Tab-separated table of C-alpha atoms in Angstrom:
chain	number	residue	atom	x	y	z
I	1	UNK	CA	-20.360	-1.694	-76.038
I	2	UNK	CA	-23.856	-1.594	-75.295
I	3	UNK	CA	-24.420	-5.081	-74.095
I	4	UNK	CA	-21.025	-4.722	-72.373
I	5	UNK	CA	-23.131	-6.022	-69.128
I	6	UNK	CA	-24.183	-9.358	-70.588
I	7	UNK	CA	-20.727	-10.365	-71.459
I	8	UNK	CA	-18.722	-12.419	-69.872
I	9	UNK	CA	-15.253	-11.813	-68.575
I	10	UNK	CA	-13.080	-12.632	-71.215
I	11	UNK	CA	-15.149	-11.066	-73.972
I	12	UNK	CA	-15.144	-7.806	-71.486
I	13	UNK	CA	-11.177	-7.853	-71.343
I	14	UNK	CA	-10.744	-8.251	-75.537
I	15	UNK	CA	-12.853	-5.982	-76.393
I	16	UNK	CA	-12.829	-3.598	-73.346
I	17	UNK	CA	-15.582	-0.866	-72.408
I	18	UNK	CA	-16.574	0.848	-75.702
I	19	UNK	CA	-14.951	-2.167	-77.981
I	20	UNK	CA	-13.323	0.011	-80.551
I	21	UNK	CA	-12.721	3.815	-81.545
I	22	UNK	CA	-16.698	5.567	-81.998
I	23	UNK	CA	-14.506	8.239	-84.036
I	24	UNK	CA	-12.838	5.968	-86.497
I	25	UNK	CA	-14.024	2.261	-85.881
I	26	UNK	CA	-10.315	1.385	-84.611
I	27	UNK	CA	-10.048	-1.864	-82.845
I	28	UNK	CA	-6.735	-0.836	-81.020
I	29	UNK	CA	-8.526	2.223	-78.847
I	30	UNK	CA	-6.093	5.003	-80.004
I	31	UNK	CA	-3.607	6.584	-77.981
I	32	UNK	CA	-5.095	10.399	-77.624
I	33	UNK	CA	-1.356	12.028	-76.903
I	34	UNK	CA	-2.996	15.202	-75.664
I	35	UNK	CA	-2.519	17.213	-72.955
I	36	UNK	CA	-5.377	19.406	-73.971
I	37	UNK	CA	-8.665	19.562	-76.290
I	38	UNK	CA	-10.429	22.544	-78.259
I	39	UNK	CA	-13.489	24.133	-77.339
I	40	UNK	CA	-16.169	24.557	-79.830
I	41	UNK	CA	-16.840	28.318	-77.957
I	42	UNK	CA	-17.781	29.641	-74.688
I	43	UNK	CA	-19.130	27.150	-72.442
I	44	UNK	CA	-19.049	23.902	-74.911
I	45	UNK	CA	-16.783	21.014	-74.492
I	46	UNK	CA	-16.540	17.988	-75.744
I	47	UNK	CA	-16.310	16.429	-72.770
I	48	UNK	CA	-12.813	16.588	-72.912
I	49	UNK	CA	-11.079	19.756	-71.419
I	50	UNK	CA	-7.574	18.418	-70.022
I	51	UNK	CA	-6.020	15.094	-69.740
I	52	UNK	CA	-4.933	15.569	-65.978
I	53	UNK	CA	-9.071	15.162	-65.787
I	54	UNK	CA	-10.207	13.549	-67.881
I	55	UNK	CA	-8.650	11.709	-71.542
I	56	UNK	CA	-10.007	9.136	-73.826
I	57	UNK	CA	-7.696	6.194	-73.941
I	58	UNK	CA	-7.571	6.790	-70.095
I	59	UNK	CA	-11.179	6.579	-69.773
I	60	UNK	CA	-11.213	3.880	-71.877
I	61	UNK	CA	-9.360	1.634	-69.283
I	62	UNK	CA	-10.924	3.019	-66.399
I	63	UNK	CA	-14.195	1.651	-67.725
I	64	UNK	CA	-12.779	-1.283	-68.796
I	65	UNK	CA	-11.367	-2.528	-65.288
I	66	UNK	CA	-14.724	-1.620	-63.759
I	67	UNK	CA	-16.638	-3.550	-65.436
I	68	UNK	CA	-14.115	-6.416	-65.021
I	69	UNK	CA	-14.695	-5.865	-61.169
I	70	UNK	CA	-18.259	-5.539	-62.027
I	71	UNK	CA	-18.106	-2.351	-60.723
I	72	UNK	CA	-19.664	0.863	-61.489
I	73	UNK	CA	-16.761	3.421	-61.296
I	74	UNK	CA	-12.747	2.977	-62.592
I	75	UNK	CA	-10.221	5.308	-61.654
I	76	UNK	CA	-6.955	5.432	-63.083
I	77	UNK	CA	-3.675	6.533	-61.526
I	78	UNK	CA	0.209	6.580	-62.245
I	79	UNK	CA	0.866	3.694	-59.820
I	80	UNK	CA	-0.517	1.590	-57.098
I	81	UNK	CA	0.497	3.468	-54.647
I	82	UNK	CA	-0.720	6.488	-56.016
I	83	UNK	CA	-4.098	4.751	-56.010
I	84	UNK	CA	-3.613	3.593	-52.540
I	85	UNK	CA	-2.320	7.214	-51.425
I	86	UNK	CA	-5.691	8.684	-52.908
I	87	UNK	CA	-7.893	6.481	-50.707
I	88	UNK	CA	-6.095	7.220	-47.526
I	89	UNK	CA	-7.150	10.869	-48.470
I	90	UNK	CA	-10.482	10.058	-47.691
I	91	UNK	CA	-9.500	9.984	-44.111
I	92	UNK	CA	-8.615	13.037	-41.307
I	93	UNK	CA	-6.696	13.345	-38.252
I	94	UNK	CA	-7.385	10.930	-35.560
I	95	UNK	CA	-9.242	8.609	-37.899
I	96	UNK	CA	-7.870	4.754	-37.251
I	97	UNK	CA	-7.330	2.239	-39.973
I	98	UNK	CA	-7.137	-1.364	-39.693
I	99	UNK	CA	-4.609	-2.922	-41.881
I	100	UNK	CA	-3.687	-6.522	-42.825
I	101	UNK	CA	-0.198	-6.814	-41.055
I	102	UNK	CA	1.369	-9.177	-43.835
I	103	UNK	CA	1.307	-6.827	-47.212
I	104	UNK	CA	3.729	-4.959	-49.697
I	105	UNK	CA	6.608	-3.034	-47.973
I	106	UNK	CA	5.860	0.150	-49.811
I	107	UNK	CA	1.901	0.262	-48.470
I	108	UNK	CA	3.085	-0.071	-44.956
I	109	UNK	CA	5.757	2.969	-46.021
I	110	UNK	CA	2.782	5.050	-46.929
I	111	UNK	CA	0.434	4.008	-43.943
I	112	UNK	CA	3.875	4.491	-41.402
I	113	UNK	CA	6.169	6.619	-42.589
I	114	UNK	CA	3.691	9.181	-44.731
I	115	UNK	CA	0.189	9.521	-43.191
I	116	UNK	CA	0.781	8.735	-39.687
I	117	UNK	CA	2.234	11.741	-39.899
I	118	UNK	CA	-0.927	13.992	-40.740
I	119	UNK	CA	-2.563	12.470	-37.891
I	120	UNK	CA	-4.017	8.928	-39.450
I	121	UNK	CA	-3.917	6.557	-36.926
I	122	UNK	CA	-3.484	2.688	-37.950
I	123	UNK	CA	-2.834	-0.840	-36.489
I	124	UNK	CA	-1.013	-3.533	-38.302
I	125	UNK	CA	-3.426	-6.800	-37.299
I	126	UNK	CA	-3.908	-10.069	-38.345
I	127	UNK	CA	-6.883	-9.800	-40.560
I	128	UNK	CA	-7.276	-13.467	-41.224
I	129	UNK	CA	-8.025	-13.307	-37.404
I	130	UNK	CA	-11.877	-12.567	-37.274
I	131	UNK	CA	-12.005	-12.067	-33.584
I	132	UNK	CA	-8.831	-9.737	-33.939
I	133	UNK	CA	-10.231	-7.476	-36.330
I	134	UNK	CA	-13.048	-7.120	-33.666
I	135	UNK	CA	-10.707	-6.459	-30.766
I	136	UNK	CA	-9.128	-4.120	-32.592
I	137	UNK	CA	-11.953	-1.507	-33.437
I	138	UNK	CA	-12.428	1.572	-31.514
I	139	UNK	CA	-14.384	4.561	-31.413
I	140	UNK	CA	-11.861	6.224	-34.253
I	141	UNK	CA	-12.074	3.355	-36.157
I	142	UNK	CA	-13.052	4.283	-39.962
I	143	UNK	CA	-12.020	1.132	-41.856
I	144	UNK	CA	-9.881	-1.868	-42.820
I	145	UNK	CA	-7.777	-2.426	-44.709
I	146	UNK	CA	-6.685	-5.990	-46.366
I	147	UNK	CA	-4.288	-7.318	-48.951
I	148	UNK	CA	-5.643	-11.126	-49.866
I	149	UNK	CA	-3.678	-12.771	-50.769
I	150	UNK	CA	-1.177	-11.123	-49.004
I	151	UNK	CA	2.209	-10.074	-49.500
I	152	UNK	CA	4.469	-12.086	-49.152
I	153	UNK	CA	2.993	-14.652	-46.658
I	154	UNK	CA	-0.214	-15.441	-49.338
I	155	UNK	CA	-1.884	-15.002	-45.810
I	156	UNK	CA	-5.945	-15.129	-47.092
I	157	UNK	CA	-8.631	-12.885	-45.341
I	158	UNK	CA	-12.387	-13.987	-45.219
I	159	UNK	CA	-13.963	-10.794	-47.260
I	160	UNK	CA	-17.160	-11.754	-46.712
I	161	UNK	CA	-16.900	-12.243	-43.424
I	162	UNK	CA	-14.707	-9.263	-42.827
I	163	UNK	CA	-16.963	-6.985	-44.579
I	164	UNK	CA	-20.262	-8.059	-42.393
I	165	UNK	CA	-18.195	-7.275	-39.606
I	166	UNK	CA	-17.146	-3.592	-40.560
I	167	UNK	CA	-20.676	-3.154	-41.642
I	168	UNK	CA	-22.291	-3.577	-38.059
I	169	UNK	CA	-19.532	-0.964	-37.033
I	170	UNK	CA	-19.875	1.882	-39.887
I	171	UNK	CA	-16.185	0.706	-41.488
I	172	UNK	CA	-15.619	0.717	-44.921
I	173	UNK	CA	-13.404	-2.329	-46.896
I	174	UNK	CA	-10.674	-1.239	-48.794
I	175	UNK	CA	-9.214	-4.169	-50.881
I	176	UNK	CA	-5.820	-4.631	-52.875
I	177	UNK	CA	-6.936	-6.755	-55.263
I	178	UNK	CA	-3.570	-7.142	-57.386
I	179	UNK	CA	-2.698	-10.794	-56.578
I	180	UNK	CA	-5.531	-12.484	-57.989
I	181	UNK	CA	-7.264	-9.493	-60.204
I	182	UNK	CA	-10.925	-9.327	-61.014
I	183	UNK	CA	-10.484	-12.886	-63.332
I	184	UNK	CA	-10.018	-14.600	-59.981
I	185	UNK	CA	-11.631	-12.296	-57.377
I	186	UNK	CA	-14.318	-9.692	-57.102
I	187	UNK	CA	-13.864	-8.174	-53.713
I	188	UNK	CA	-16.853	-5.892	-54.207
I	189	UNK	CA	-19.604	-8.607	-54.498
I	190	UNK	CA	-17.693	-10.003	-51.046
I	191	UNK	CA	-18.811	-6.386	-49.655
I	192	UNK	CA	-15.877	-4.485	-49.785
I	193	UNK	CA	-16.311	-0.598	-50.705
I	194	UNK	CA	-13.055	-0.068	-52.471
I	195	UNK	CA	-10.794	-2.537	-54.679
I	196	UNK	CA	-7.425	-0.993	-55.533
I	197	UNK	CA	-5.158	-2.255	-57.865
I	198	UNK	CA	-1.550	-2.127	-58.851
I	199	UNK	CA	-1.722	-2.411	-62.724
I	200	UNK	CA	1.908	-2.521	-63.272
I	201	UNK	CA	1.433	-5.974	-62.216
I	202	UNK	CA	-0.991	-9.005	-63.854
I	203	UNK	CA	-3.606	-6.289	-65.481
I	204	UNK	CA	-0.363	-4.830	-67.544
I	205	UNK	CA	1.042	-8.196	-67.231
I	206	UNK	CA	4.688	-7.580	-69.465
I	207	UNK	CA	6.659	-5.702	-67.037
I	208	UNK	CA	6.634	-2.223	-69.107
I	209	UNK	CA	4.480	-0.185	-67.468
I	210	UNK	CA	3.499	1.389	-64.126
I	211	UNK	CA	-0.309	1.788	-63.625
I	212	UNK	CA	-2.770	2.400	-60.197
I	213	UNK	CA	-6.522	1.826	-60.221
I	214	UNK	CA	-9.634	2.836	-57.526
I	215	UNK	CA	-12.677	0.526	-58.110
I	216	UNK	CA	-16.031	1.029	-56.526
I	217	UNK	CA	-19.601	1.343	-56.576
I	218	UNK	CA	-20.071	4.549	-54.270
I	219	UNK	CA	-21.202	7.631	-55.778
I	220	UNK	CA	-19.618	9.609	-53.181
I	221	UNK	CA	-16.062	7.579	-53.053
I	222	UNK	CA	-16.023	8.098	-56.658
I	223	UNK	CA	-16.382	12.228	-56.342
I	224	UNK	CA	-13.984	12.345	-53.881
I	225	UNK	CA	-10.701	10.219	-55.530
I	226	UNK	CA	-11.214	12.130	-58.713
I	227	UNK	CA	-10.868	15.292	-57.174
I	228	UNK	CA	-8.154	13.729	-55.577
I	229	UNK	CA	-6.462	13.028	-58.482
I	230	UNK	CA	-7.353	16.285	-60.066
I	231	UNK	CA	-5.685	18.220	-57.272
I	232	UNK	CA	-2.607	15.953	-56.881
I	233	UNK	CA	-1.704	15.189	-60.965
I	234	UNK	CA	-1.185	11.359	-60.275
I	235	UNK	CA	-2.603	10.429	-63.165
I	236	UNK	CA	-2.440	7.649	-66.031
I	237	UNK	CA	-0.805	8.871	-68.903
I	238	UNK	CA	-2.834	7.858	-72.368
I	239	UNK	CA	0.119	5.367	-73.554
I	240	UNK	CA	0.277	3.732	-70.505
I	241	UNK	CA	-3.201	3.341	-70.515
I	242	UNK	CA	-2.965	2.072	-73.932
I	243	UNK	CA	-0.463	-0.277	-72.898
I	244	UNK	CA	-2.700	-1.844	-69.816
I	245	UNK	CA	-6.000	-2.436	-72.604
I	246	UNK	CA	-3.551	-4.472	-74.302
I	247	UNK	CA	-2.628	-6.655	-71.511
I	248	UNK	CA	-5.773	-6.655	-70.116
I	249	UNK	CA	-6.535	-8.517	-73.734
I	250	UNK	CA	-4.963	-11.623	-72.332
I	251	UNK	CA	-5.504	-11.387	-68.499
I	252	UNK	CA	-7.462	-14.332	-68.453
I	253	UNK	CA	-5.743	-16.542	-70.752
I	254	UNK	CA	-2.184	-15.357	-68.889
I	255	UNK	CA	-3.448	-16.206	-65.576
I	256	UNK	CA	-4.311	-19.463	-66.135
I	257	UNK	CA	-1.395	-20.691	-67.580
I	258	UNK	CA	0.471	-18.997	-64.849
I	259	UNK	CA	-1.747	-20.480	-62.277
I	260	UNK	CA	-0.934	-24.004	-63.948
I	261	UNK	CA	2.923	-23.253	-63.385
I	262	UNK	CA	2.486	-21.987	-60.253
I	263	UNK	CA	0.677	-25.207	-58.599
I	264	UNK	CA	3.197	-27.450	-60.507
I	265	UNK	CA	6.377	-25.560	-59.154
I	266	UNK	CA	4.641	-25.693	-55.841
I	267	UNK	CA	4.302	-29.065	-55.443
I	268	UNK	CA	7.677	-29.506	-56.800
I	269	UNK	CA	9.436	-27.310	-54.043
I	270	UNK	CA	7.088	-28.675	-51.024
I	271	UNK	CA	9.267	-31.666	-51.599
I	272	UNK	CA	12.240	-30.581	-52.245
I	273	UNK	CA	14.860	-31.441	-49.632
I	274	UNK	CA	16.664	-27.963	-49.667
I	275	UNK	CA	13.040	-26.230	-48.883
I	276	UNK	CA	11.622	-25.884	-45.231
I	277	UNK	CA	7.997	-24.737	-46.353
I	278	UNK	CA	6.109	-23.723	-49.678
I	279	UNK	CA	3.237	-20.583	-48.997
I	280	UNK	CA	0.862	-21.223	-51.730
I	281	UNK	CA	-2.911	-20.661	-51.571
I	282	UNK	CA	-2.970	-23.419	-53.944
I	283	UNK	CA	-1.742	-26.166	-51.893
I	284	UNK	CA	-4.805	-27.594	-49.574
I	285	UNK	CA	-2.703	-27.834	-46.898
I	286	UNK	CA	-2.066	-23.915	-46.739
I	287	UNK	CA	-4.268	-22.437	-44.007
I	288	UNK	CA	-6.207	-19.922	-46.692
I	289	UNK	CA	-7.142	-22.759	-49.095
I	290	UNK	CA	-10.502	-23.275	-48.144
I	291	UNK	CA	-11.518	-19.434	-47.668
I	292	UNK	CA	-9.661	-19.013	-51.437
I	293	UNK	CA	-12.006	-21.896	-52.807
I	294	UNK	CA	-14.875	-19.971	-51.280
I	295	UNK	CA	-14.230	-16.520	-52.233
I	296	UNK	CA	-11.963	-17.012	-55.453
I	297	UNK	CA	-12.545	-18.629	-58.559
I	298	UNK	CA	-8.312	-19.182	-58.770
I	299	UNK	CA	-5.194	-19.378	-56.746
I	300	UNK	CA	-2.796	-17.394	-58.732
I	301	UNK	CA	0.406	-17.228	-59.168
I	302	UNK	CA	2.671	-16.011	-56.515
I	303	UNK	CA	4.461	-18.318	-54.399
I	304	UNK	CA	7.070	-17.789	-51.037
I	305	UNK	CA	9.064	-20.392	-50.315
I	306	UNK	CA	11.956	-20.860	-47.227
I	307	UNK	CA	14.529	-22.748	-47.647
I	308	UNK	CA	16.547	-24.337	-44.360
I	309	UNK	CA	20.047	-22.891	-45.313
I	310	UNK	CA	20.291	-19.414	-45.393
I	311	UNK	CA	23.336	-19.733	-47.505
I	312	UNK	CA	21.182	-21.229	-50.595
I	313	UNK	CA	19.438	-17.617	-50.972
I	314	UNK	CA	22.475	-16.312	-52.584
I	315	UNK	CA	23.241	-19.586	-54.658
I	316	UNK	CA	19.749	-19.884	-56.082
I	317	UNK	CA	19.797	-15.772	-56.564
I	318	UNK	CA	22.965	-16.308	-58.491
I	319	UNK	CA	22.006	-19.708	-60.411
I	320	UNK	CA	18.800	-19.132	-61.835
I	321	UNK	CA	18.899	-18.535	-65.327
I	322	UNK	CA	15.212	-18.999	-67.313
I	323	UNK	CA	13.585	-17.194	-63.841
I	324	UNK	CA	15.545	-13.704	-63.392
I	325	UNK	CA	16.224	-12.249	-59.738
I	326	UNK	CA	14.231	-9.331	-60.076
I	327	UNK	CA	11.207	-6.954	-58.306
I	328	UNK	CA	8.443	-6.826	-59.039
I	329	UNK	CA	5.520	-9.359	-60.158
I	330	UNK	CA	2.264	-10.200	-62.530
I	331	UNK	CA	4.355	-10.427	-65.837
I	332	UNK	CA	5.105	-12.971	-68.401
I	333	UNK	CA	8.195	-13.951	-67.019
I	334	UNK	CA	8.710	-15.470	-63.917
I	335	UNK	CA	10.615	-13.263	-61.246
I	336	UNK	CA	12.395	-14.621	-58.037
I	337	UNK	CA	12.617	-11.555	-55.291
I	338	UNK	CA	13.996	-11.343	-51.923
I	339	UNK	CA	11.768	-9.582	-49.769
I	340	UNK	CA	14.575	-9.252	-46.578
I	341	UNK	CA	16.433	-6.502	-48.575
I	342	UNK	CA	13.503	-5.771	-51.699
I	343	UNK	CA	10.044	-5.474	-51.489
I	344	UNK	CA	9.871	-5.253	-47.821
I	345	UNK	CA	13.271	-4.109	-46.764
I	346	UNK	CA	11.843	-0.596	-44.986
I	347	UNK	CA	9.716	-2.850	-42.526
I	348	UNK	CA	10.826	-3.400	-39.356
I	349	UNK	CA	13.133	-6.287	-38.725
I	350	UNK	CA	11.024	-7.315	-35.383
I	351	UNK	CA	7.700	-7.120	-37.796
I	352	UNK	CA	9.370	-9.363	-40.582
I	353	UNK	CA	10.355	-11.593	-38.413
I	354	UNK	CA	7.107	-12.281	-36.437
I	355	UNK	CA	5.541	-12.253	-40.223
I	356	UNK	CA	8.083	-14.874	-40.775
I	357	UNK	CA	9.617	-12.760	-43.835
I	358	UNK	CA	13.136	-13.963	-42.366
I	359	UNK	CA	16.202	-14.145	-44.507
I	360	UNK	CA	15.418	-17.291	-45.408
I	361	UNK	CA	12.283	-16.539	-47.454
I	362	UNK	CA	12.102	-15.985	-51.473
I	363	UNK	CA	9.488	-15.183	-53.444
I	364	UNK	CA	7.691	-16.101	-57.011
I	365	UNK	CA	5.981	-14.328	-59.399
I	366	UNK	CA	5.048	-17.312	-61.538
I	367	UNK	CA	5.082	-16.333	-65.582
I	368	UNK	CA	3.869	-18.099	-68.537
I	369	UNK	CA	6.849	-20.216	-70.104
I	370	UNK	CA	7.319	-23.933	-70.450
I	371	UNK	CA	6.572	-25.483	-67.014
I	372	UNK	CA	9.555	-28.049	-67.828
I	373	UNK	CA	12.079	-25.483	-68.418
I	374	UNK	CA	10.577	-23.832	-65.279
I	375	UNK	CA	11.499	-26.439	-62.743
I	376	UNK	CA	14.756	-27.462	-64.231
I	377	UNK	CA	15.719	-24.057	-63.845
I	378	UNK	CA	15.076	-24.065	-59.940
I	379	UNK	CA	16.571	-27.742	-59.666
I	380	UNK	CA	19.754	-26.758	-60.969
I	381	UNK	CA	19.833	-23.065	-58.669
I	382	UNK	CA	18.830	-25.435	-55.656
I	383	UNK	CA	21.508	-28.052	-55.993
């Protein structure tokens, strides 16, 4: 779409980058099932050689998340963490990397258990902690990175602020992004040089598809992940792609309403007299409200709660009927996880527990059905 610029969000996420098929006129972009394309002779190409480089419904989405992040370049990968696992490429031996200390189990895998051994140095800090973030850069220091909110404390970082800081010391700001999306949060106009994305979760947004993207604005980022992803094959496969433009369709209208359950079901468990505490960016008394109101246009829809009986855990786990005990987040239906044993189970116990992801903590992934049906669910699994 040529005006594609002048449009506003949710016009953007309906009717995507190009806003139909050039070829045919389709308004579902079509699913190009090819591996590989024909050349018209030595030398010519369509533009199109091989889908591990480059594919048209892949492309298509790619584009179309950019300019949701208002961004200039979209890169498209198999997963999140293949996303995330291309921008730690970017980095050599000895280079140090700050990292938000609170954030999904399987990012702290890749930063501990993967890269550290290839040399990539890292410290697990308290980025909501300006000062911290300061005491923590040294001469190695290369950048920082920050899950906000994060995962699953809903711990919020000042981008902004962050970012000037990493600035006066040559870092760059690599941000997930997958909690709130670009409908709530634009972490490149906060000065961050890299958004990354898991779009299995809210840009997907129906739980049937895995999906990874690298956002930014740098020429020379850019170069570099897609030759990452040329070398390594993690790439977005052209139905899965497909299946992210349609849910990116109804990313706006999804989050809301789930944003709308969430900050009802929040207020219902604060007082609740099974639950200890409710961490919800939502809720003015949570310590990231007023950063969130200042950098985000939304709160979103993930909530941890702890309750002050570890033996409800397994009742509520067990009870719940409309919300299903599952992994995962960002789709229509609203999951319950248990990060002790499930999304953060391969992080040290010492680590969890100074996080305050104890066995008493549960988390939600806040979906779109009836708000009513919602909350009787979790009074009946609470007791």
């Amino acid at each position: 779409m040529s005006e594609g610029s002048c449009l506003r969000f949710e016009t953007t996420a309906v009717h995507g980058d190009k806003g139909y098929d050039p070829l045919t006129g389709a308004i579902s972009f079509p699913i190009y099932q090819s591996s590989t394309f024909r050349h018209g002779g030595l030398n010519e190409s369509t533009g199109y050689d091989y889908s591990r480089l480059l594919n048209p419904t892949s492309e298509e989405v790619e584009n179309t998340v950019a300019k949701l992040e208002e961004a200039k370049y979209g890169i498209g990968f198999s997963t999140g963490l293949a996303a995330i696992d291309a921008v730690l490429r970017l980095f050599k031996p000895g280079d140090h990397i700050l990292i938000s200390d609170d954030l999904y189990g399987g990012t702290f895998r890749l930063f501990r258990e993967i890269y550290s051994v290839y040399g990539i140095k890292h410290s697990f800090i308290d980025t909501t902690d300006l000062d911290e973030i300061v005491r923590n850069i040294n001469e190695n220091t290369k950048a920082i990175f920050i899950e906000t909110p994060s995962n699953p404390m809903m711990k919020v970082t000042d981008i902004k602020a962050a970012a000037e800081i990493a600035k006066l010391n040559n870092l760059i700001v690599i941000v997930d992004n997958t909690f709130l999306t670009p409908y709530f949060q634009k972490p490149l106009n906060l000065g961050a040089d890299i958004v990354v994305h898991s779009g299995t979760k809210f840009l997907g947004g129906h739980n049937d598809t895995l999906a990874g993207f690298v956002v930014t604005n740098s020429d020379a980022i850019k170069e570099k992940i897609i030759y990452y992803k040329k070398a390594t094959g993690a790439v977005l496969s052209p139905f899965d792609s497909w299946l992210i433009l349609r849910g990116i369709k109804t990313l706006h209208i999804r989050m809301d309403k789930s944003q709308d359950n969430a900050i009802k079901i929040a207020e219902f468990l604060r007082v609740h007299p099974k639950v200890e505490e409710v961490f919800y960016v939502g809720l003015p008394e949570s310590k990231g409200y007023v950063i969130s109101k200042k950098q985000s246009s939304g709160f979103g829809a993930m909530i941890s709660f702890k309750v002050k009986d570890k033996a409800d855990v397994a009742e509520i786990l067990k009870n719940v009927k409309v919300i299903t005990f599952a992994e995962s987040l960002g789709g229509v239906e609203t999951l319950i996880t248990y990060p002790q044993t499930q999304t953060h189970s391969e992080v040290p116990q010492e680590i969890k527990d100074r996080l305050g992801v104890t066995d008493k903590l549960l988390r939600l992934s806040v979906g779109i059905e009836n708000i009513e049906d919602l909350i009787q669910d979790l009074k009946k699994a609470l007791g």
